[in-house]
Each structure stands twice: as structure tokens, then as C-alpha cells.
PDB file of C-alpha atoms in Angstrom:
ATOM      1  CA  UNK G  25    -133.301 -29.898  86.853  1.00 39.00           C
ATOM      2  CA  UNK G  26    -132.037 -32.205  84.137  1.00 39.00           C
ATOM      3  CA  UNK G  27    -133.953 -35.432  83.721  1.00 38.00           C
ATOM      4  CA  UNK G  28    -133.571 -38.593  81.696  1.00 38.00           C
ATOM      5  CA  UNK G  29    -131.580 -41.783  81.741  1.00 37.00           C
ATOM      6  CA  UNK G  30    -128.504 -42.298  83.839  1.00 41.00           C
ATOM      7  CA  UNK G  31    -126.527 -44.137  81.145  1.00 41.00           C
ATOM      8  CA  UNK G  32    -126.314 -44.807  77.443  1.00 41.00           C
ATOM      9  CA  UNK G  33    -127.734 -47.836  75.607  1.00 37.00           C
ATOM     10  CA  UNK G  34    -126.278 -51.279  76.311  1.00 37.00           C
ATOM     11  CA  UNK G  35    -124.276 -51.372  73.067  1.00 38.00           C
ATOM     12  CA  UNK G  36    -121.821 -48.710  71.983  1.00 43.00           C
ATOM     13  CA  UNK G  37    -121.579 -47.275  68.479  1.00 43.00           C
ATOM     14  CA  UNK G  38    -118.722 -49.577  67.454  1.00 58.00           C
ATOM     15  CA  UNK G  39    -120.719 -52.633  68.485  1.00 80.00           C
ATOM     16  CA  UNK G  40    -118.773 -53.405  71.674  1.00 88.00           C
ATOM     17  CA  UNK G  41    -121.177 -54.466  74.464  1.00 91.00           C
ATOM     18  CA  UNK G  42    -121.049 -52.500  77.712  1.00 90.00           C
ATOM     19  CA  UNK G  43    -120.247 -55.717  79.607  1.00 92.00           C
ATOM     20  CA  UNK G  44    -117.105 -56.088  77.475  1.00 94.00           C
ATOM     21  CA  UNK G  45    -116.173 -52.436  78.000  1.00 93.00           C
ATOM     22  CA  UNK G  46    -116.502 -52.962  81.761  1.00 92.00           C
ATOM     23  CA  UNK G  47    -114.003 -55.844  81.594  1.00 95.00           C
ATOM     24  CA  UNK G  48    -111.398 -54.051  79.456  1.00 95.00           C
ATOM     25  CA  UNK G  49    -109.887 -52.211  82.468  1.00 93.00           C
ATOM     26  CA  UNK G  50    -109.488 -55.584  84.220  1.00 94.00           C
ATOM     27  CA  UNK G  51    -107.547 -56.934  81.253  1.00 95.00           C
ATOM     28  CA  UNK G  52    -105.485 -53.755  81.040  1.00 94.00           C
ATOM     29  CA  UNK G  53    -104.539 -53.940  84.714  1.00 93.00           C
ATOM     30  CA  UNK G  54    -103.427 -57.566  84.366  1.00 95.00           C
ATOM     31  CA  UNK G  55    -101.543 -56.824  81.145  1.00 95.00           C
ATOM     32  CA  UNK G  56     -99.807 -53.798  82.679  1.00 92.00           C
ATOM     33  CA  UNK G  57     -98.556 -55.991  85.523  1.00 94.00           C
ATOM     34  CA  UNK G  58     -97.207 -58.494  82.958  1.00 95.00           C
ATOM     35  CA  UNK G  59     -95.575 -55.689  80.980  1.00 93.00           C
ATOM     36  CA  UNK G  60     -93.846 -54.382  84.097  1.00 93.00           C
ATOM     37  CA  UNK G  61     -92.372 -57.872  84.574  1.00 94.00           C
ATOM     38  CA  UNK G  62     -91.208 -57.876  80.908  1.00 94.00           C
ATOM     39  CA  UNK G  63     -93.450 -60.820  79.993  1.00 94.00           C
ATOM     40  CA  UNK G  64     -93.662 -60.793  76.154  1.00 95.00           C
ATOM     41  CA  UNK G  65     -96.702 -63.017  75.535  1.00 94.00           C
ATOM     42  CA  UNK G  66     -99.575 -64.481  77.529  1.00 95.00           C
ATOM     43  CA  UNK G  67    -102.122 -67.204  76.839  1.00 93.00           C
ATOM     44  CA  UNK G  68    -105.850 -66.547  77.090  1.00 92.00           C
ATOM     45  CA  UNK G  69    -106.071 -68.926  80.069  1.00 94.00           C
ATOM     46  CA  UNK G  70    -103.286 -67.134  81.960  1.00 95.00           C
ATOM     47  CA  UNK G  71    -104.647 -63.680  81.246  1.00 96.00           C
ATOM     48  CA  UNK G  72    -108.202 -64.722  82.092  1.00 95.00           C
ATOM     49  CA  UNK G  73    -107.047 -66.097  85.440  1.00 95.00           C
ATOM     50  CA  UNK G  74    -105.121 -62.890  86.190  1.00 95.00           C
ATOM     51  CA  UNK G  75    -108.177 -60.778  85.314  1.00 95.00           C
ATOM     52  CA  UNK G  76    -110.600 -63.046  87.166  1.00 94.00           C
ATOM     53  CA  UNK G  77    -112.756 -63.956  84.157  1.00 94.00           C
ATOM     54  CA  UNK G  78    -113.546 -67.005  82.044  1.00 93.00           C
ATOM     55  CA  UNK G  79    -111.072 -67.638  79.202  1.00 92.00           C
ATOM     56  CA  UNK G  80    -113.857 -68.159  76.645  1.00 92.00           C
ATOM     57  CA  UNK G  81    -115.360 -64.819  77.649  1.00 94.00           C
ATOM     58  CA  UNK G  82    -111.944 -63.172  77.308  1.00 95.00           C
ATOM     59  CA  UNK G  83    -111.484 -64.504  73.784  1.00 92.00           C
ATOM     60  CA  UNK G  84    -114.971 -63.272  72.868  1.00 93.00           C
ATOM     61  CA  UNK G  85    -114.202 -59.829  74.320  1.00 94.00           C
ATOM     62  CA  UNK G  86    -110.943 -59.588  72.374  1.00 93.00           C
ATOM     63  CA  UNK G  87    -112.718 -60.567  69.162  1.00 91.00           C
ATOM     64  CA  UNK G  88    -114.587 -57.251  69.384  1.00 91.00           C
ATOM     65  CA  UNK G  89    -111.191 -55.541  69.295  1.00 89.00           C
ATOM     66  CA  UNK G  90    -110.104 -57.591  66.277  1.00 86.00           C
ATOM     67  CA  UNK G  91    -107.432 -59.336  68.358  1.00 77.00           C
ATOM     68  CA  UNK G  92    -107.347 -63.132  68.184  1.00 76.00           C
ATOM     69  CA  UNK G  93    -103.860 -64.051  69.364  1.00 77.00           C
ATOM     70  CA  UNK G  94    -101.573 -66.625  67.802  1.00 81.00           C
ATOM     71  CA  UNK G  95    -102.137 -70.351  68.278  1.00 81.00           C
ATOM     72  CA  UNK G  96     -99.365 -71.834  70.400  1.00 78.00           C
ATOM     73  CA  UNK G  97     -97.995 -68.399  71.247  1.00 85.00           C
ATOM     74  CA  UNK G  98    -100.819 -66.406  72.793  1.00 90.00           C
ATOM     75  CA  UNK G  99    -101.289 -62.649  72.859  1.00 93.00           C
ATOM     76  CA  UNK G 100     -98.567 -60.039  72.504  1.00 93.00           C
ATOM     77  CA  UNK G 101     -98.673 -58.197  75.856  1.00 95.00           C
ATOM     78  CA  UNK G 102     -97.399 -54.805  74.691  1.00 94.00           C
ATOM     79  CA  UNK G 103     -99.679 -54.729  71.676  1.00 92.00           C
ATOM     80  CA  UNK G 104    -102.717 -55.613  73.792  1.00 94.00           C
ATOM     81  CA  UNK G 105    -101.824 -52.875  76.286  1.00 93.00           C
ATOM     82  CA  UNK G 106    -101.778 -50.377  73.422  1.00 92.00           C
ATOM     83  CA  UNK G 107    -104.902 -51.794  71.787  1.00 92.00           C
ATOM     84  CA  UNK G 108    -107.022 -51.716  74.954  1.00 93.00           C
ATOM     85  CA  UNK G 109    -105.641 -48.323  76.009  1.00 91.00           C
ATOM     86  CA  UNK G 110    -106.614 -46.926  72.625  1.00 90.00           C
ATOM     87  CA  UNK G 111    -110.083 -48.463  72.826  1.00 91.00           C
ATOM     88  CA  UNK G 112    -110.606 -46.982  76.285  1.00 90.00           C
ATOM     89  CA  UNK G 113    -109.369 -43.590  75.129  1.00 87.00           C
ATOM     90  CA  UNK G 114    -106.336 -43.658  77.408  1.00 86.00           C
ATOM     91  CA  UNK G 115    -103.810 -42.699  74.748  1.00 80.00           C
ATOM     92  CA  UNK G 116    -104.716 -39.053  75.339  1.00 81.00           C
ATOM     93  CA  UNK G 117    -104.716 -36.849  78.405  1.00 85.00           C
ATOM     94  CA  UNK G 118    -108.145 -36.459  80.065  1.00 92.00           C
ATOM     95  CA  UNK G 119    -108.553 -33.441  82.369  1.00 95.00           C
ATOM     96  CA  UNK G 120    -110.767 -34.216  85.364  1.00 96.00           C
ATOM     97  CA  UNK G 121    -112.339 -31.993  88.018  1.00 97.00           C
ATOM     98  CA  UNK G 122    -113.194 -33.222  91.507  1.00 98.00           C
ATOM     99  CA  UNK G 123    -116.069 -31.421  93.224  1.00 98.00           C
ATOM    100  CA  UNK G 124    -116.313 -31.813  96.989  1.00 97.00           C
ATOM    101  CA  UNK G 125    -112.951 -31.817  98.751  1.00 97.00           C
ATOM    102  CA  UNK G 126    -113.851 -33.440 102.042  1.00 95.00           C
ATOM    103  CA  UNK G 127    -112.082 -36.555 103.293  1.00 94.00           C
ATOM    104  CA  UNK G 128    -113.095 -38.633 100.263  1.00 94.00           C
ATOM    105  CA  UNK G 129    -112.433 -35.878  97.727  1.00 95.00           C
ATOM    106  CA  UNK G 130    -109.007 -35.204  99.235  1.00 96.00           C
ATOM    107  CA  UNK G 131    -108.201 -38.918  99.114  1.00 95.00           C
ATOM    108  CA  UNK G 132    -109.173 -39.019  95.438  1.00 94.00           C
ATOM    109  CA  UNK G 133    -107.031 -35.951  94.735  1.00 95.00           C
ATOM    110  CA  UNK G 134    -104.056 -37.704  96.321  1.00 93.00           C
ATOM    111  CA  UNK G 135    -104.595 -40.908  94.353  1.00 90.00           C
ATOM    112  CA  UNK G 136    -101.508 -41.465  92.242  1.00 82.00           C
ATOM    113  CA  UNK G 137    -103.185 -43.800  89.772  1.00 81.00           C
ATOM    114  CA  UNK G 138    -104.900 -41.048  87.771  1.00 84.00           C
ATOM    115  CA  UNK G 139    -101.795 -39.769  86.013  1.00 77.00           C
ATOM    116  CA  UNK G 140    -100.467 -43.220  85.123  1.00 74.00           C
ATOM    117  CA  UNK G 141    -103.798 -44.165  83.541  1.00 80.00           C
ATOM    118  CA  UNK G 142    -104.361 -41.177  81.280  1.00 83.00           C
ATOM    119  CA  UNK G 143    -106.164 -38.789  83.642  1.00 91.00           C
ATOM    120  CA  UNK G 144    -105.040 -35.419  84.948  1.00 92.00           C
ATOM    121  CA  UNK G 145    -106.700 -33.703  87.884  1.00 95.00           C
ATOM    122  CA  UNK G 146    -107.208 -30.265  86.368  1.00 95.00           C
ATOM    123  CA  UNK G 147    -109.018 -28.680  89.312  1.00 97.00           C
ATOM    124  CA  UNK G 148    -110.372 -29.259  92.803  1.00 98.00           C
ATOM    125  CA  UNK G 149    -113.632 -27.481  93.643  1.00 98.00           C
ATOM    126  CA  UNK G 150    -115.440 -27.021  96.936  1.00 97.00           C
ATOM    127  CA  UNK G 151    -118.349 -24.916  98.242  1.00 96.00           C
ATOM    128  CA  UNK G 152    -116.596 -24.003 101.513  1.00 96.00           C
ATOM    129  CA  UNK G 153    -115.024 -20.522 101.228  1.00 95.00           C
ATOM    130  CA  UNK G 154    -112.492 -21.538 103.869  1.00 95.00           C
ATOM    131  CA  UNK G 155    -111.139 -24.181 101.488  1.00 95.00           C
ATOM    132  CA  UNK G 156    -110.463 -21.719  98.656  1.00 94.00           C
ATOM    133  CA  UNK G 157    -106.766 -21.490  97.911  1.00 95.00           C
ATOM    134  CA  UNK G 158    -105.878 -24.361 100.242  1.00 95.00           C
ATOM    135  CA  UNK G 159    -103.545 -26.807  98.463  1.00 96.00           C
ATOM    136  CA  UNK G 160    -104.574 -30.461  98.344  1.00 96.00           C
ATOM    137  CA  UNK G 161    -102.198 -32.853  96.591  1.00 94.00           C
ATOM    138  CA  UNK G 162    -100.362 -29.745  95.407  1.00 94.00           C
ATOM    139  CA  UNK G 163    -103.456 -28.297  93.708  1.00 96.00           C
ATOM    140  CA  UNK G 164    -105.167 -25.195  95.150  1.00 97.00           C
ATOM    141  CA  UNK G 165    -108.873 -25.701  95.858  1.00 98.00           C
ATOM    142  CA  UNK G 166    -111.210 -23.360  93.965  1.00 97.00           C
ATOM    143  CA  UNK G 167    -114.708 -22.230  94.940  1.00 97.00           C
ATOM    144  CA  UNK G 168    -117.828 -23.601  93.266  1.00 96.00           C
ATOM    145  CA  UNK G 169    -118.749 -20.084  92.129  1.00 96.00           C
ATOM    146  CA  UNK G 170    -116.101 -20.495  89.432  1.00 96.00           C
ATOM    147  CA  UNK G 171    -117.157 -24.022  88.390  1.00 97.00           C
ATOM    148  CA  UNK G 172    -118.357 -23.141  84.893  1.00 96.00           C
ATOM    149  CA  UNK G 173    -115.272 -21.068  84.086  1.00 96.00           C
ATOM    150  CA  UNK G 174    -112.985 -23.819  85.386  1.00 97.00           C
ATOM    151  CA  UNK G 175    -114.700 -26.396  83.164  1.00 97.00           C
ATOM    152  CA  UNK G 176    -114.427 -24.219  80.080  1.00 96.00           C
ATOM    153  CA  UNK G 177    -110.853 -23.056  80.681  1.00 96.00           C
ATOM    154  CA  UNK G 178    -109.582 -26.611  81.134  1.00 95.00           C
ATOM    155  CA  UNK G 179    -111.692 -28.308  78.472  1.00 94.00           C
ATOM    156  CA  UNK G 180    -113.059 -30.750  81.049  1.00 95.00           C
ATOM    157  CA  UNK G 181    -115.487 -33.463  79.948  1.00 92.00           C
ATOM    158  CA  UNK G 182    -115.175 -35.751  83.002  1.00 96.00           C
ATOM    159  CA  UNK G 183    -116.305 -34.681  86.454  1.00 97.00           C
ATOM    160  CA  UNK G 184    -116.028 -36.480  89.797  1.00 97.00           C
ATOM    161  CA  UNK G 185    -118.691 -35.727  92.428  1.00 98.00           C
ATOM    162  CA  UNK G 186    -117.658 -36.378  96.032  1.00 97.00           C
ATOM    163  CA  UNK G 187    -120.121 -34.040  97.735  1.00 97.00           C
ATOM    164  CA  UNK G 188    -122.793 -34.870 100.336  1.00 95.00           C
ATOM    165  CA  UNK G 189    -125.933 -36.415  98.826  1.00 95.00           C
ATOM    166  CA  UNK G 190    -127.990 -33.253  99.192  1.00 95.00           C
ATOM    167  CA  UNK G 191    -125.673 -31.187  97.007  1.00 96.00           C
ATOM    168  CA  UNK G 192    -124.891 -33.811  94.356  1.00 97.00           C
ATOM    169  CA  UNK G 193    -127.770 -33.211  91.933  1.00 97.00           C
ATOM    170  CA  UNK G 194    -127.230 -29.451  91.820  1.00 97.00           C
ATOM    171  CA  UNK G 195    -123.515 -29.954  91.204  1.00 97.00           C
ATOM    172  CA  UNK G 196    -124.341 -32.520  88.525  1.00 97.00           C
ATOM    173  CA  UNK G 197    -126.701 -30.101  86.765  1.00 97.00           C
ATOM    174  CA  UNK G 198    -124.053 -27.379  86.737  1.00 97.00           C
ATOM    175  CA  UNK G 199    -121.379 -29.762  85.430  1.00 97.00           C
ATOM    176  CA  UNK G 200    -123.642 -30.936  82.619  1.00 97.00           C
ATOM    177  CA  UNK G 201    -124.689 -27.390  81.724  1.00 97.00           C
ATOM    178  CA  UNK G 202    -121.001 -26.425  81.544  1.00 96.00           C
ATOM    179  CA  UNK G 203    -120.257 -29.205  79.056  1.00 95.00           C
ATOM    180  CA  UNK G 204    -119.289 -32.223  81.185  1.00 97.00           C
ATOM    181  CA  UNK G 205    -120.596 -35.406  79.543  1.00 96.00           C
ATOM    182  CA  UNK G 206    -119.206 -38.086  81.868  1.00 96.00           C
ATOM    183  CA  UNK G 207    -119.589 -38.160  85.658  1.00 97.00           C
ATOM    184  CA  UNK G 208    -118.154 -40.434  88.326  1.00 97.00           C
ATOM    185  CA  UNK G 209    -120.502 -40.168  91.295  1.00 97.00           C
ATOM    186  CA  UNK G 210    -119.356 -40.998  94.827  1.00 96.00           C
ATOM    187  CA  UNK G 211    -122.336 -39.265  96.489  1.00 95.00           C
ATOM    188  CA  UNK G 212    -124.857 -41.705  98.016  1.00 92.00           C
ATOM    189  CA  UNK G 213    -127.688 -40.708  95.694  1.00 93.00           C
ATOM    190  CA  UNK G 214    -128.976 -41.404  92.186  1.00 94.00           C
ATOM    191  CA  UNK G 215    -128.329 -38.610  89.695  1.00 96.00           C
ATOM    192  CA  UNK G 216    -130.721 -37.643  86.911  1.00 96.00           C
ATOM    193  CA  UNK G 217    -128.957 -36.638  83.712  1.00 96.00           C
ATOM    194  CA  UNK G 218    -130.028 -35.982  80.110  1.00 95.00           C
ATOM    195  CA  UNK G 219    -129.355 -38.326  77.208  1.00 94.00           C
ATOM    196  CA  UNK G 220    -125.744 -38.262  76.105  1.00 93.00           C
ATOM    197  CA  UNK G 221    -124.331 -38.034  79.625  1.00 95.00           C
ATOM    198  CA  UNK G 222    -122.745 -41.111  81.202  1.00 94.00           C
ATOM    199  CA  UNK G 223    -122.841 -41.632  84.960  1.00 95.00           C
ATOM    200  CA  UNK G 224    -120.876 -44.254  86.886  1.00 94.00           C
ATOM    201  CA  UNK G 225    -121.846 -44.622  90.528  1.00 94.00           C
ATOM    202  CA  UNK G 226    -119.455 -45.757  93.251  1.00 92.00           C
ATOM    203  CA  UNK G 227    -121.161 -46.414  96.605  1.00 88.00           C
ATOM    204  CA  UNK G 228    -118.797 -47.866  99.192  1.00 85.00           C
ATOM    205  CA  UNK G 229    -121.585 -48.461 101.729  1.00 86.00           C
ATOM    206  CA  UNK G 230    -123.539 -50.595  99.246  1.00 88.00           C
ATOM    207  CA  UNK G 231    -120.466 -52.677  98.472  1.00 89.00           C
ATOM    208  CA  UNK G 232    -119.893 -53.223 102.204  1.00 91.00           C
ATOM    209  CA  UNK G 233    -123.547 -54.198 102.684  1.00 92.00           C
ATOM    210  CA  UNK G 234    -123.224 -56.800  99.924  1.00 92.00           C
ATOM    211  CA  UNK G 235    -120.130 -58.191 101.643  1.00 93.00           C
ATOM    212  CA  UNK G 236    -122.043 -58.256 104.947  1.00 94.00           C
ATOM    213  CA  UNK G 237    -124.763 -60.324 103.267  1.00 93.00           C
ATOM    214  CA  UNK G 238    -122.199 -62.885 102.104  1.00 91.00           C
ATOM    215  CA  UNK G 239    -120.528 -62.956 105.524  1.00 93.00           C
ATOM    216  CA  UNK G 240    -123.879 -63.578 107.213  1.00 91.00           C
ATOM    217  CA  UNK G 241    -124.695 -66.376 104.796  1.00 89.00           C
ATOM    218  CA  UNK G 242    -121.296 -68.016 105.315  1.00 89.00           C
ATOM    219  CA  UNK G 243    -121.734 -67.780 109.090  1.00 87.00           C
ATOM    220  CA  UNK G 244    -125.167 -69.413 108.798  1.00 85.00           C
ATOM    221  CA  UNK G 245    -123.784 -72.245 106.691  1.00 84.00           C
ATOM    222  CA  UNK G 246    -120.963 -72.819 109.171  1.00 83.00           C
ATOM    223  CA  UNK G 247    -123.421 -72.858 112.072  1.00 83.00           C
ATOM    224  CA  UNK G 248    -125.622 -75.372 110.237  1.00 84.00           C
ATOM    225  CA  UNK G 249    -122.643 -77.613 109.554  1.00 83.00           C
ATOM    226  CA  UNK G 250    -121.535 -77.402 113.182  1.00 84.00           C
ATOM    227  CA  UNK G 251    -125.012 -78.512 114.304  1.00 83.00           C
ATOM    228  CA  UNK G 252    -124.862 -81.694 112.209  1.00 82.00           C
ATOM    229  CA  UNK G 253    -123.759 -84.969 113.931  1.00 75.00           C
ATOM    230  CA  UNK G 254    -120.125 -85.825 113.332  1.00 65.00           C
ATOM    231  CA  UNK G 255    -120.833 -89.471 112.361  1.00 58.00           C
ATOM    232  CA  UNK G 256    -123.739 -91.487 111.044  1.00 53.00           C
ATOM    233  CA  UNK G 257    -123.719 -93.673 114.128  1.00 53.00           C
ATOM    234  CA  UNK G 258    -124.169 -90.672 116.379  1.00 54.00           C
ATOM    235  CA  UNK G 259    -127.198 -89.647 114.344  1.00 53.00           C
ATOM    236  CA  UNK G 260    -129.035 -92.918 115.115  1.00 52.00           C
ATOM    237  CA  UNK G 261    -131.170 -92.800 118.313  1.00 55.00           C
ATOM    238  CA  UNK G 262    -130.285 -95.291 121.004  1.00 52.00           C
ATOM    239  CA  UNK G 263    -133.631 -97.099 120.712  1.00 52.00           C
ATOM    240  CA  UNK G 264    -133.112 -97.506 116.972  1.00 49.00           C
ATOM    241  CA  UNK G 265    -129.643 -98.956 117.495  1.00 47.00           C
ATOM    242  CA  UNK G 266    -130.994-101.398 120.078  1.00 50.00           C
ATOM    243  CA  UNK G 267    -133.747-102.443 117.684  1.00 48.00           C
ATOM    244  CA  UNK G 268    -131.175-102.997 114.968  1.00 52.00           C
ATOM    245  CA  UNK G 269    -129.018-105.206 117.204  1.00 47.00           C
ATOM    246  CA  UNK G 270    -132.054-107.258 118.234  1.00 46.00           C
ATOM    247  CA  UNK G 271    -133.165-107.625 114.633  1.00 45.00           C
ATOM    248  CA  UNK G 272    -129.776-109.019 113.654  1.00 48.00           C
ATOM    249  CA  UNK G 273    -130.217-111.606 116.431  1.00 50.00           C
ATOM    250  CA  UNK G 274    -133.570-112.613 114.946  1.00 50.00           C
ATOM    251  CA  UNK G 275    -135.949-111.191 117.519  1.00 50.00           C
ATOM    252  CA  UNK G 276    -137.672-108.063 118.654  1.00 45.00           C
ATOM    253  CA  UNK G 277    -136.527-105.560 121.178  1.00 43.00           C
ATOM    254  CA  UNK G 278    -138.670-107.313 123.788  1.00 47.00           C
ATOM    255  CA  UNK G 279    -137.468-110.827 122.989  1.00 49.00           C
ATOM    256  CA  UNK G 280    -134.490-112.751 124.138  1.00 48.00           C
ATOM    257  CA  UNK G 281    -131.803-114.231 121.894  1.00 44.00           C
ATOM    258  CA  UNK G 282    -134.030-117.170 120.931  1.00 47.00           C
ATOM    259  CA  UNK G 283    -137.109-115.099 120.268  1.00 45.00           C
ATOM    260  CA  UNK G 284    -138.686-115.803 123.659  1.00 48.00           C
ATOM    261  CA  UNK G 285    -139.839-113.114 125.938  1.00 43.00           C
ATOM    262  CA  UNK G 286    -137.163-112.972 128.609  1.00 45.00           C
ATOM    263  CA  UNK G 287    -138.228-114.155 132.062  1.00 46.00           C
ATOM    264  CA  UNK G 288    -138.484-111.592 134.726  1.00 44.00           C
ATOM    265  CA  UNK G 289    -135.526-111.946 136.979  1.00 44.00           C
ATOM    266  CA  UNK G 290    -136.466-112.555 140.598  1.00 44.00           C
ATOM    267  CA  UNK G 291    -135.965-109.736 142.916  1.00 42.00           C
TER     268      UNK G 291
END
């Protein structure tokens, strides 16, 4: 079994931090939407808002690309689309294999965004003999026995694992041994890979659990706010209010208006 780290160092060879690399697809998505609307230029503030980041952080990220924009004009949308696409390696066609064609794998195979973003699903692979030859998204499923040959014949360097957790590590080892150096892992498990192999993990259940945490916290805050008195006056106990009224009259709670102890009224 292959062992080692699950990702490369924090800084890439060209000096672009991984945090910046992770934000480049966000910028590209926002820029692509602007390009489709024929918007020629965009300010850093507008683009940052569309990408959901801070404008100062955006300008810092773009400085790593050597793009600084033009004062009073902003950034050229089409040029930035090309520049970021080139940096991400999307100006070439990347063949991808998907291993594990269950419900999730089939959904990924049918995802139309791969082709428009520089990726081509070269093969679908599954361990179930009954799946062999069955077309999914117009691509016939192939058996895992042929995994290594499929990788070599298609020049694949990116693999997607959508298998059950128990099979993921074995599939990962075979992909790496066949020459795959980047893996997108949808299986609910941590993969061990050698140095030089990048792994990105997508765990939908973890993301939902994080959302559940935030929902629970918001519900708790709302419940706490609902338990608070609506006005300051309502928060003051009756005895305290009575004492306050008496004090303003110059006496105690047991005294009359003139400070005398009130006489007991006859029965």
C-alpha cells in the first residue's frame, strides 16, 4: 500500500500559495459569468463581491499572476479569463477517469460542466461485471480489470474515485501505480498516497454536518433572544418598581407619602 502525505507543500513551484490557487476557480467562475454578459472590464471591488472574497485579498492574489489592472478602469475580463485558465492548466484538454459508477459516479458522469472547463471524461470504470458495456452519459462502462490499460491508452493523469470507502484505497493504489498523479476523492475515507500525488477530498456528509452545526447555533441564539424580556420595564421585578416609586416620593416601601409609617386601617 502506498503511504505518505496526502498533498503537496503549501507553496507551489512558481511561488503561488495554495490558498490563492484555491481561490482562482472562484474568480474564473465570476469572470466567466461577466464574459457571457459581454462585460468588458470589472473593478476589484465588483469582482471580489462576485467571488465572495475581500478586494484586498483579490488584488494580492492577482499580483501573483502579474496582473494589476488599470487605475480607473479595472481588469480586462477576457484577458483575466485567459490568464487564470492558463494558470490553472485549463487551456488544454485533461482526460479524466471516474471509478465507481453508482448513483454518485453516474451523476458525475452526467455533469455537463467538465467539458466546458477543460476536462474530458475519457472512461467510466466499475467493479460490477453487470455494469460492463452499459452506457452512462453516452460512455460505456468498463471493468476495473482493465483499469491500468485504460489509464495508459488515454494518457490519464487525473482520476475521480466515487467508490464505497472500503474499496477506495485499493483503487487509489492502482491509479497511482498506473501513472495517475491527481485524484479527486468522493469516498468517505482518507487516502494515503506517495509524494508527488495530489488528493482533493469532497465529503458531502461532512459539509452537511458543518451546516447542521451552524443551524443549531442559530436556533440557540434565536431561542435565547426569544427568552429575553421585550422591554426594560418588564425586566424589573414588581417589588423593585414599588421601591423605586416610594424612593421618588422620599420614603421607604413601608412608609407613607410623608415618611410616616401608614396607620393600620380599621377593620
